[in-house]
Every structure is written in C-alpha cells, then in structure tokens.
mmCIF file of N, CA and C in Angstrom:
data_model
loop_
_atom_site.group_PDB
_atom_site.id
_atom_site.type_symbol
_atom_site.label_atom_id
_atom_site.label_comp_id
_atom_site.label_asym_id
_atom_site.label_seq_id
_atom_site.Cartn_x
_atom_site.Cartn_y
_atom_site.Cartn_z
ATOM 1 N N MET A 496 8.645 8.685 14.094
ATOM 2 C CA MET A 496 8.813 8.613 12.659
ATOM 3 C C MET A 496 7.500 8.115 12.034
ATOM 4 N N THR A 497 7.053 8.827 11.025
ATOM 5 C CA THR A 497 5.846 8.450 10.306
ATOM 6 C C THR A 497 6.250 8.015 8.909
ATOM 7 N N ILE A 498 5.991 6.746 8.580
ATOM 8 C CA ILE A 498 6.370 6.287 7.246
ATOM 9 C C ILE A 498 5.184 6.219 6.298
ATOM 10 N N TYR A 499 3.973 6.244 6.830
ATOM 11 C CA TYR A 499 2.789 6.217 5.989
ATOM 12 C C TYR A 499 2.210 7.621 5.936
ATOM 13 N N PRO A 500 2.307 8.291 4.791
ATOM 14 C CA PRO A 500 1.787 9.661 4.710
ATOM 15 C C PRO A 500 0.265 9.676 4.772
ATOM 16 N N LEU A 501 -0.246 10.746 5.321
ATOM 17 C CA LEU A 501 -1.699 10.924 5.374
ATOM 18 C C LEU A 501 -2.165 11.575 4.084
ATOM 19 N N THR A 502 -3.190 11.008 3.502
ATOM 20 C CA THR A 502 -3.813 11.624 2.328
ATOM 21 C C THR A 502 -4.725 12.746 2.816
ATOM 22 N N PRO A 503 -5.089 13.662 1.941
ATOM 23 C CA PRO A 503 -6.019 14.721 2.376
ATOM 24 C C PRO A 503 -7.330 14.175 2.958
ATOM 25 N N PRO A 504 -7.986 13.168 2.338
ATOM 26 C CA PRO A 504 -9.223 12.670 2.961
ATOM 27 C C PRO A 504 -8.983 12.037 4.330
ATOM 28 N N LEU A 505 -7.862 11.338 4.499
ATOM 29 C CA LEU A 505 -7.579 10.720 5.795
ATOM 30 C C LEU A 505 -7.282 11.785 6.847
ATOM 31 N N THR A 506 -6.589 12.831 6.443
ATOM 32 C CA THR A 506 -6.326 13.942 7.369
ATOM 33 C C THR A 506 -7.640 14.569 7.823
ATOM 34 N N GLU A 507 -8.545 14.790 6.865
ATOM 35 C CA GLU A 507 -9.855 15.350 7.220
ATOM 36 C C GLU A 507 -10.618 14.409 8.140
ATOM 37 N N LEU A 508 -10.571 13.112 7.843
ATOM 38 C CA LEU A 508 -11.255 12.127 8.693
ATOM 39 C C LEU A 508 -10.737 12.202 10.122
ATOM 40 N N LEU A 509 -9.432 12.242 10.287
ATOM 41 C CA LEU A 509 -8.858 12.285 11.634
ATOM 42 C C LEU A 509 -9.212 13.589 12.349
ATOM 43 N N MET A 510 -9.151 14.696 11.622
ATOM 44 C CA MET A 510 -9.493 15.979 12.243
ATOM 45 C C MET A 510 -10.962 16.015 12.643
ATOM 46 N N LEU A 511 -11.823 15.528 11.758
ATOM 47 C CA LEU A 511 -13.245 15.492 12.098
ATOM 48 C C LEU A 511 -13.522 14.528 13.249
ATOM 49 N N SER A 512 -12.772 13.455 13.316
ATOM 50 C CA SER A 512 -12.928 12.499 14.409
ATOM 51 C C SER A 512 -12.634 13.164 15.753
ATOM 52 N N ILE A 513 -11.612 13.981 15.770
ATOM 53 C CA ILE A 513 -11.241 14.690 17.006
ATOM 54 C C ILE A 513 -12.336 15.684 17.386
ATOM 55 N N VAL A 514 -12.786 16.472 16.409
ATOM 56 C CA VAL A 514 -13.817 17.480 16.678
ATOM 57 C C VAL A 514 -15.150 16.813 17.018
ATOM 58 N N ASN A 515 -15.401 15.651 16.439
ATOM 59 C CA ASN A 515 -16.649 14.936 16.716
ATOM 60 C C ASN A 515 -16.734 14.498 18.180
ATOM 61 N N ARG A 516 -15.608 14.233 18.797
ATOM 62 C CA ARG A 516 -15.593 13.826 20.220
ATOM 63 C C ARG A 516 -15.861 14.990 21.153
ATOM 64 N N GLY A 517 -15.653 16.190 20.649
ATOM 65 C CA GLY A 517 -15.899 17.373 21.469
ATOM 66 C C GLY A 517 -15.229 18.580 20.854
ATOM 67 N N ASP A 518 -15.734 19.751 21.160
ATOM 68 C CA ASP A 518 -15.169 20.985 20.623
ATOM 69 C C ASP A 518 -13.671 21.011 20.909
ATOM 70 N N SER A 519 -12.904 21.408 19.912
ATOM 71 C CA SER A 519 -11.447 21.346 20.004
ATOM 72 C C SER A 519 -10.838 22.601 19.402
ATOM 73 N N TYR A 520 -9.623 22.914 19.828
ATOM 74 C CA TYR A 520 -8.899 24.054 19.263
ATOM 75 C C TYR A 520 -7.688 23.524 18.495
ATOM 76 N N GLY A 521 -7.126 24.356 17.643
ATOM 77 C CA GLY A 521 -6.094 23.943 16.711
ATOM 78 C C GLY A 521 -4.923 23.187 17.319
ATOM 79 N N TYR A 522 -4.320 23.744 18.368
ATOM 80 C CA TYR A 522 -3.159 23.096 18.969
ATOM 81 C C TYR A 522 -3.544 21.720 19.520
ATOM 82 N N GLN A 523 -4.699 21.620 20.110
ATOM 83 C CA GLN A 523 -5.191 20.347 20.642
ATOM 84 C C GLN A 523 -5.319 19.314 19.513
ATOM 85 N N ILE A 524 -5.847 19.741 18.370
ATOM 86 C CA ILE A 524 -5.985 18.851 17.220
ATOM 87 C C ILE A 524 -4.618 18.406 16.733
ATOM 88 N N SER A 525 -3.685 19.342 16.623
ATOM 89 C CA SER A 525 -2.346 18.989 16.133
ATOM 90 C C SER A 525 -1.658 18.004 17.077
ATOM 91 N N GLN A 526 -1.877 18.141 18.368
ATOM 92 C CA GLN A 526 -1.256 17.218 19.328
ATOM 93 C C GLN A 526 -1.864 15.814 19.220
ATOM 94 N N CYS A 527 -3.159 15.749 18.952
ATOM 95 C CA CYS A 527 -3.799 14.438 18.771
ATOM 96 C C CYS A 527 -3.286 13.748 17.511
ATOM 97 N N LEU A 528 -2.951 14.526 16.491
ATOM 98 C CA LEU A 528 -2.478 13.965 15.226
ATOM 99 C C LEU A 528 -1.002 13.566 15.259
ATOM 100 N N LYS A 529 -0.275 14.048 16.250
ATOM 101 C CA LYS A 529 1.170 13.828 16.309
ATOM 102 C C LYS A 529 1.619 12.372 16.148
ATOM 103 N N PRO A 530 0.944 11.390 16.743
ATOM 104 C CA PRO A 530 1.421 10.009 16.595
ATOM 105 C C PRO A 530 1.398 9.489 15.155
ATOM 106 N N VAL A 531 0.591 10.091 14.281
ATOM 107 C CA VAL A 531 0.488 9.583 12.913
ATOM 108 C C VAL A 531 0.869 10.621 11.860
ATOM 109 N N SER A 532 1.195 11.827 12.287
ATOM 110 C CA SER A 532 1.472 12.879 11.312
ATOM 111 C C SER A 532 2.401 13.923 11.900
ATOM 112 N N SER A 533 3.197 14.478 11.029
ATOM 113 C CA SER A 533 4.045 15.598 11.439
ATOM 114 C C SER A 533 3.490 16.890 10.839
ATOM 115 N N ILE A 534 2.169 16.967 10.770
ATOM 116 C CA ILE A 534 1.511 18.129 10.165
ATOM 117 C C ILE A 534 1.884 19.395 10.933
ATOM 118 N N LYS A 535 2.220 20.401 10.189
ATOM 119 C CA LYS A 535 2.594 21.693 10.768
ATOM 120 C C LYS A 535 1.353 22.570 10.873
ATOM 121 N N ASP A 536 1.429 23.539 11.782
ATOM 122 C CA ASP A 536 0.314 24.469 11.947
ATOM 123 C C ASP A 536 -0.006 25.177 10.637
ATOM 124 N N SER A 537 1.034 25.439 9.834
ATOM 125 C CA SER A 537 0.822 26.143 8.571
ATOM 126 C C SER A 537 -0.031 25.316 7.605
ATOM 127 N N ALA A 538 -0.096 23.998 7.798
ATOM 128 C CA ALA A 538 -0.964 23.141 6.980
ATOM 129 C C ALA A 538 -2.282 22.853 7.696
ATOM 130 N N LEU A 539 -2.241 22.790 9.017
ATOM 131 C CA LEU A 539 -3.431 22.439 9.806
ATOM 132 C C LEU A 539 -4.538 23.489 9.678
ATOM 133 N N TYR A 540 -4.174 24.745 9.862
ATOM 134 C CA TYR A 540 -5.201 25.786 9.884
ATOM 135 C C TYR A 540 -5.903 25.992 8.541
ATOM 136 N N PRO A 541 -5.212 25.884 7.409
ATOM 137 C CA PRO A 541 -5.949 25.951 6.139
ATOM 138 C C PRO A 541 -6.958 24.800 5.971
ATOM 139 N N ILE A 542 -6.631 23.631 6.496
ATOM 140 C CA ILE A 542 -7.573 22.506 6.425
ATOM 141 C C ILE A 542 -8.786 22.800 7.297
ATOM 142 N N LEU A 543 -8.553 23.303 8.500
ATOM 143 C CA LEU A 543 -9.667 23.671 9.375
ATOM 144 C C LEU A 543 -10.531 24.746 8.721
ATOM 145 N N LYS A 544 -9.882 25.703 8.072
ATOM 146 C CA LYS A 544 -10.630 26.763 7.393
ATOM 147 C C LYS A 544 -11.473 26.174 6.263
ATOM 148 N N ARG A 545 -10.897 25.257 5.476
ATOM 149 C CA ARG A 545 -11.633 24.631 4.373
ATOM 150 C C ARG A 545 -12.821 23.821 4.903
ATOM 151 N N LEU A 546 -12.595 23.055 5.983
ATOM 152 C CA LEU A 546 -13.687 22.281 6.586
ATOM 153 C C LEU A 546 -14.808 23.211 7.054
ATOM 154 N N SER A 547 -14.410 24.358 7.570
ATOM 155 C CA SER A 547 -15.383 25.353 8.024
ATOM 156 C C SER A 547 -16.130 25.971 6.839
ATOM 157 N N GLU A 548 -15.399 26.291 5.772
ATOM 158 C CA GLU A 548 -16.028 26.889 4.591
ATOM 159 C C GLU A 548 -17.031 25.934 3.939
ATOM 160 N N HIS A 549 -16.774 24.640 4.034
ATOM 161 C CA HIS A 549 -17.692 23.647 3.469
ATOM 162 C C HIS A 549 -18.847 23.334 4.419
ATOM 163 N N GLY A 550 -18.825 23.917 5.608
ATOM 164 C CA GLY A 550 -19.922 23.733 6.553
ATOM 165 C C GLY A 550 -19.823 22.463 7.382
ATOM 166 N N TYR A 551 -18.650 21.808 7.397
ATOM 167 C CA TYR A 551 -18.477 20.572 8.163
ATOM 168 C C TYR A 551 -18.195 20.852 9.638
ATOM 169 N N ILE A 552 -17.543 21.980 9.897
ATOM 170 C CA ILE A 552 -17.292 22.419 11.272
ATOM 171 C C ILE A 552 -17.599 23.911 11.328
ATOM 172 N N GLU A 553 -17.756 24.405 12.538
ATOM 173 C CA GLU A 553 -17.903 25.843 12.703
ATOM 174 C C GLU A 553 -16.967 26.298 13.806
ATOM 175 N N ALA A 554 -16.458 27.502 13.631
ATOM 176 C CA ALA A 554 -15.493 28.053 14.580
ATOM 177 C C ALA A 554 -16.186 29.074 15.483
ATOM 178 N N TYR A 555 -15.711 29.122 16.712
ATOM 179 C CA TYR A 555 -16.170 30.162 17.624
ATOM 180 C C TYR A 555 -15.018 30.495 18.568
ATOM 181 N N ASP A 556 -15.049 31.693 19.090
ATOM 182 C CA ASP A 556 -13.999 32.154 19.994
ATOM 183 C C ASP A 556 -14.435 31.990 21.434
ATOM 184 N N LYS A 557 -13.447 31.670 22.272
ATOM 185 C CA LYS A 557 -13.696 31.508 23.700
ATOM 186 C C LYS A 557 -12.448 31.980 24.441
ATOM 187 N N ILE A 558 -12.673 32.706 25.511
ATOM 188 C CA ILE A 558 -11.560 33.192 26.322
ATOM 189 C C ILE A 558 -11.032 32.046 27.178
ATOM 190 N N PHE A 559 -9.700 31.844 27.137
ATOM 191 C CA PHE A 559 -9.042 30.834 27.954
ATOM 192 C C PHE A 559 -7.806 31.470 28.561
ATOM 193 N N GLN A 560 -7.737 31.523 29.875
ATOM 194 C CA GLN A 560 -6.631 32.134 30.613
ATOM 195 C C GLN A 560 -6.314 33.531 30.089
ATOM 196 N N GLY A 561 -7.386 34.301 29.880
ATOM 197 C CA GLY A 561 -7.241 35.689 29.464
ATOM 198 C C GLY A 561 -6.936 35.890 27.988
ATOM 199 N N ARG A 562 -6.874 34.801 27.231
ATOM 200 C CA ARG A 562 -6.570 34.920 25.804
ATOM 201 C C ARG A 562 -7.704 34.312 24.986
ATOM 202 N N ASN A 563 -7.876 34.873 23.815
ATOM 203 C CA ASN A 563 -8.900 34.378 22.913
ATOM 204 C C ASN A 563 -8.403 33.103 22.225
ATOM 205 N N ARG A 564 -9.207 32.068 22.259
ATOM 206 C CA ARG A 564 -8.852 30.800 21.618
ATOM 207 C C ARG A 564 -9.996 30.419 20.670
ATOM 208 N N LYS A 565 -9.637 29.985 19.451
ATOM 209 C CA LYS A 565 -10.639 29.576 18.467
ATOM 210 C C LYS A 565 -10.889 28.082 18.619
ATOM 211 N N TYR A 566 -12.153 27.750 18.850
ATOM 212 C CA TYR A 566 -12.583 26.357 18.957
ATOM 213 C C TYR A 566 -13.380 25.971 17.713
ATOM 214 N N TYR A 567 -13.411 24.676 17.460
ATOM 215 C CA TYR A 567 -14.153 24.140 16.324
ATOM 216 C C TYR A 567 -15.137 23.097 16.833
ATOM 217 N N ARG A 568 -16.358 23.142 16.274
ATOM 218 C CA ARG A 568 -17.363 22.148 16.635
ATOM 219 C C ARG A 568 -17.960 21.577 15.354
ATOM 220 N N MET A 569 -18.419 20.339 15.466
ATOM 221 C CA MET A 569 -18.987 19.621 14.339
ATOM 222 C C MET A 569 -20.379 20.139 14.033
ATOM 223 N N THR A 570 -20.703 20.201 12.759
ATOM 224 C CA THR A 570 -22.056 20.547 12.323
ATOM 225 C C THR A 570 -22.756 19.255 11.887
ATOM 226 N N GLU A 571 -24.039 19.354 11.627
ATOM 227 C CA GLU A 571 -24.770 18.180 11.144
ATOM 228 C C GLU A 571 -24.233 17.742 9.777
ATOM 229 N N THR A 572 -23.935 18.695 8.931
ATOM 230 C CA THR A 572 -23.330 18.377 7.630
ATOM 231 C C THR A 572 -21.986 17.693 7.834
ATOM 232 N N GLY A 573 -21.253 18.150 8.822
ATOM 233 C CA GLY A 573 -19.962 17.538 9.146
ATOM 234 C C GLY A 573 -20.110 16.104 9.613
ATOM 235 N N ARG A 574 -21.150 15.828 10.378
ATOM 236 C CA ARG A 574 -21.391 14.450 10.838
ATOM 237 C C ARG A 574 -21.663 13.516 9.658
ATOM 238 N N ILE A 575 -22.404 14.007 8.682
ATOM 239 C CA ILE A 575 -22.699 13.209 7.487
ATOM 240 C C ILE A 575 -21.410 12.958 6.697
ATOM 241 N N TYR A 576 -20.616 14.000 6.508
ATOM 242 C CA TYR A 576 -19.344 13.876 5.789
ATOM 243 C C TYR A 576 -18.389 12.947 6.545
ATOM 244 N N TYR A 577 -18.342 13.111 7.857
ATOM 245 C CA TYR A 577 -17.492 12.261 8.706
ATOM 246 C C TYR A 577 -17.894 10.792 8.571
ATOM 247 N N LYS A 578 -19.179 10.508 8.567
ATOM 248 C CA LYS A 578 -19.636 9.122 8.435
ATOM 249 C C LYS A 578 -19.239 8.552 7.082
ATOM 250 N N MET A 579 -19.380 9.355 6.023
ATOM 251 C CA MET A 579 -18.991 8.909 4.691
ATOM 252 C C MET A 579 -17.492 8.594 4.641
ATOM 253 N N LEU A 580 -16.669 9.504 5.163
ATOM 254 C CA LEU A 580 -15.217 9.271 5.186
ATOM 255 C C LEU A 580 -14.881 8.048 6.031
ATOM 256 N N SER A 581 -15.545 7.911 7.164
ATOM 257 C CA SER A 581 -15.297 6.789 8.063
ATOM 258 C C SER A 581 -15.664 5.463 7.404
ATOM 259 N N ASP A 582 -16.805 5.425 6.734
ATOM 260 C CA ASP A 582 -17.223 4.208 6.039
ATOM 261 C C ASP A 582 -16.218 3.832 4.951
ATOM 262 N N GLU A 583 -15.780 4.824 4.182
ATOM 263 C CA GLU A 583 -14.795 4.574 3.131
ATOM 264 C C GLU A 583 -13.474 4.080 3.721
ATOM 265 N N TRP A 584 -13.073 4.655 4.851
ATOM 266 C CA TRP A 584 -11.831 4.240 5.506
ATOM 267 C C TRP A 584 -11.915 2.779 5.953
ATOM 268 N N HIS A 585 -13.049 2.381 6.499
ATOM 269 C CA HIS A 585 -13.199 0.998 6.948
ATOM 270 C C HIS A 585 -13.148 0.028 5.761
ATOM 271 N N LEU A 586 -13.744 0.407 4.637
ATOM 272 C CA LEU A 586 -13.661 -0.424 3.439
ATOM 273 C C LEU A 586 -12.214 -0.525 2.947
ATOM 274 N N HIS A 587 -11.505 0.586 2.992
ATOM 275 C CA HIS A 587 -10.097 0.600 2.575
ATOM 276 C C HIS A 587 -9.248 -0.283 3.488
ATOM 277 N N GLN A 588 -9.454 -0.160 4.795
ATOM 278 C CA GLN A 588 -8.712 -0.999 5.750
ATOM 279 C C GLN A 588 -8.963 -2.475 5.489
ATOM 280 N N LYS A 589 -10.214 -2.830 5.231
ATOM 281 C CA LYS A 589 -10.548 -4.227 4.965
ATOM 282 C C LYS A 589 -9.844 -4.715 3.711
ATOM 283 N N ALA A 590 -9.826 -3.895 2.671
ATOM 284 C CA ALA A 590 -9.156 -4.276 1.429
ATOM 285 C C ALA A 590 -7.662 -4.484 1.665
ATOM 286 N N VAL A 591 -7.046 -3.604 2.447
ATOM 287 C CA VAL A 591 -5.621 -3.750 2.760
ATOM 288 C C VAL A 591 -5.387 -5.020 3.568
ATOM 289 N N ARG A 592 -6.226 -5.260 4.580
ATOM 290 C CA ARG A 592 -6.083 -6.484 5.390
ATOM 291 C C ARG A 592 -6.247 -7.732 4.529
ATOM 292 N N ASP A 593 -7.216 -7.691 3.611
ATOM 293 C CA ASP A 593 -7.431 -8.837 2.725
ATOM 294 C C ASP A 593 -6.203 -9.105 1.861
ATOM 295 N N ILE A 594 -5.619 -8.060 1.314
ATOM 296 C CA ILE A 594 -4.410 -8.238 0.503
ATOM 297 C C ILE A 594 -3.284 -8.812 1.342
ATOM 298 N N MET A 595 -3.103 -8.279 2.544
ATOM 299 C CA MET A 595 -2.027 -8.758 3.417
ATOM 300 C C MET A 595 -2.241 -10.205 3.844
ATOM 301 N N ALA A 596 -3.494 -10.602 3.951
ATOM 302 C CA ALA A 596 -3.811 -11.971 4.363
ATOM 303 C C ALA A 596 -3.794 -12.937 3.189
ATOM 304 N N GLY A 597 -3.592 -12.413 1.987
ATOM 305 C CA GLY A 597 -3.531 -13.278 0.824
ATOM 306 C C GLY A 597 -4.855 -13.471 0.138
ATOM 307 N N ALA A 598 -5.883 -12.848 0.627
ATOM 308 C CA ALA A 598 -7.191 -12.961 -0.025
ATOM 309 C C ALA A 598 -7.161 -12.143 -1.303
ATOM 310 N N GLY A 599 -7.870 -12.614 -2.258
ATOM 311 C CA GLY A 599 -7.968 -11.866 -3.501
ATOM 312 C C GLY A 599 -6.715 -11.915 -4.340
ATOM 313 N N GLU A 600 -5.862 -12.911 -4.116
ATOM 314 C CA GLU A 600 -4.664 -13.030 -4.942
ATOM 315 C C GLU A 600 -5.086 -13.308 -6.375
ATOM 316 N N PRO A 601 -4.394 -12.684 -7.322
ATOM 317 C CA PRO A 601 -4.769 -12.923 -8.710
ATOM 318 C C PRO A 601 -4.527 -14.377 -9.086
ATOM 319 N N GLN A 602 -5.426 -14.899 -9.884
ATOM 320 C CA GLN A 602 -5.270 -16.261 -10.373
ATOM 321 C C GLN A 602 -4.311 -16.238 -11.552
ATOM 322 N N ILE A 603 -3.263 -17.045 -11.471
ATOM 323 C CA ILE A 603 -2.279 -17.106 -12.538
ATOM 324 C C ILE A 603 -2.597 -18.323 -13.387
ATOM 325 N N ALA A 604 -2.792 -18.084 -14.666
ATOM 326 C CA ALA A 604 -3.104 -19.176 -15.588
ATOM 327 C C ALA A 604 -1.879 -20.080 -15.736
ATOM 328 N N PRO A 605 -2.079 -21.352 -16.037
ATOM 329 C CA PRO A 605 -0.948 -22.260 -16.235
ATOM 330 C C PRO A 605 0.008 -21.704 -17.283
ATOM 331 N N ASN A 606 1.289 -21.881 -17.035
ATOM 332 C CA ASN A 606 2.367 -21.454 -17.930
ATOM 333 C C ASN A 606 2.520 -19.931 -18.031
ATOM 334 N N THR A 607 1.753 -19.155 -17.272
ATOM 335 C CA THR A 607 1.871 -17.707 -17.326
ATOM 336 C C THR A 607 3.244 -17.271 -16.838
ATOM 337 N N MET A 608 3.717 -17.884 -15.769
ATOM 338 C CA MET A 608 5.020 -17.513 -15.227
ATOM 339 C C MET A 608 6.119 -17.803 -16.245
ATOM 340 N N GLU A 609 6.007 -18.892 -16.960
ATOM 341 C CA GLU A 609 7.008 -19.211 -17.974
ATOM 342 C C GLU A 609 6.972 -18.168 -19.083
ATOM 343 N N ARG A 610 5.771 -17.762 -19.492
ATOM 344 C CA ARG A 610 5.653 -16.778 -20.566
ATOM 345 C C ARG A 610 6.134 -15.413 -20.104
ATOM 346 N N ALA A 611 5.977 -15.104 -18.818
ATOM 347 C CA ALA A 611 6.419 -13.801 -18.313
ATOM 348 C C ALA A 611 7.909 -13.639 -18.530
ATOM 349 N N GLY A 612 8.661 -14.712 -18.449
ATOM 350 C CA GLY A 612 10.108 -14.642 -18.663
ATOM 351 C C GLY A 612 10.441 -14.269 -20.092
ATOM 352 N N ASP A 613 9.564 -14.516 -21.030
ATOM 353 C CA ASP A 613 9.818 -14.197 -22.427
ATOM 354 C C ASP A 613 9.941 -12.711 -22.659
ATOM 355 N N PHE A 614 9.365 -11.891 -21.760
ATOM 356 C CA PHE A 614 9.330 -10.443 -21.986
ATOM 357 C C PHE A 614 10.451 -9.706 -21.277
ATOM 358 N N LYS A 615 11.315 -10.407 -20.552
ATOM 359 C CA LYS A 615 12.360 -9.758 -19.771
ATOM 360 C C LYS A 615 13.307 -8.945 -20.631
ATOM 361 N N ASN A 616 13.657 -9.418 -21.787
ATOM 362 C CA ASN A 616 14.693 -8.774 -22.582
ATOM 363 C C ASN A 616 14.145 -7.772 -23.588
ATOM 364 N N GLU A 617 12.892 -7.470 -23.535
ATOM 365 C CA GLU A 617 12.318 -6.520 -24.499
ATOM 366 C C GLU A 617 12.611 -5.114 -24.105
#
C-alpha cells in the first residue's frame, strides 16, 4: 500500500536514479518503483518518452532472448537534470524532517490563542 503519492518531479527523479545506475528497460524500472508507487505501464512509458524528448535519457534497442527490448541510458543533460532534482529533493526532505522535529514552529504572540477563539463563530 502506498499512501504518499509521487509527484511528477519525484517520479522523474526516481526513474532517472534507476537509469543513472545503469542502462535499464521499462519493466525493470517499473519493478524498482513498485515499493513506492503503483505506476502502471500506461503511465511509465509516456514519462520515459518525455524524458527522452527532453534529452535527459536516450533509448536504444537490444536483442534479449530473441526479442527486441528498449533500453534507456542517461545523457549528460540528464545527469545535470538529475542532480538538480536530487538537490531539491534533499532540501525538501530536510524541511519535512525539520517540521516533524518541531524546528521552525511559528512563534505565537501572547494572547493570540485567546483571540483565535473569537473567530470561531463567524
């Protein structure tokens, strides 16, 4: 069960992370994503196509057990995009951890809580 949905940038980050480790094919990518996403092939392949159209990955065909299989490999542009997404993800994780740890709690002015009750019946 996945309760935290993947945003499009996070999905791209994860897909690029998989391809960055080594050339990968669609089914392999979908299996790696399974623990955090229930992404269907009908959604996966358009994302791979978009990443390819933007020059972040490139596709090539390779024969595997007598059948043609499409593999994806990272491009230099893809590495730059991947680093940007990765850096942003780490900043986001830190912000979430800080909130969960109580850091950055808003400062409540004296008597603010009492005044907040004044607006309940409006």
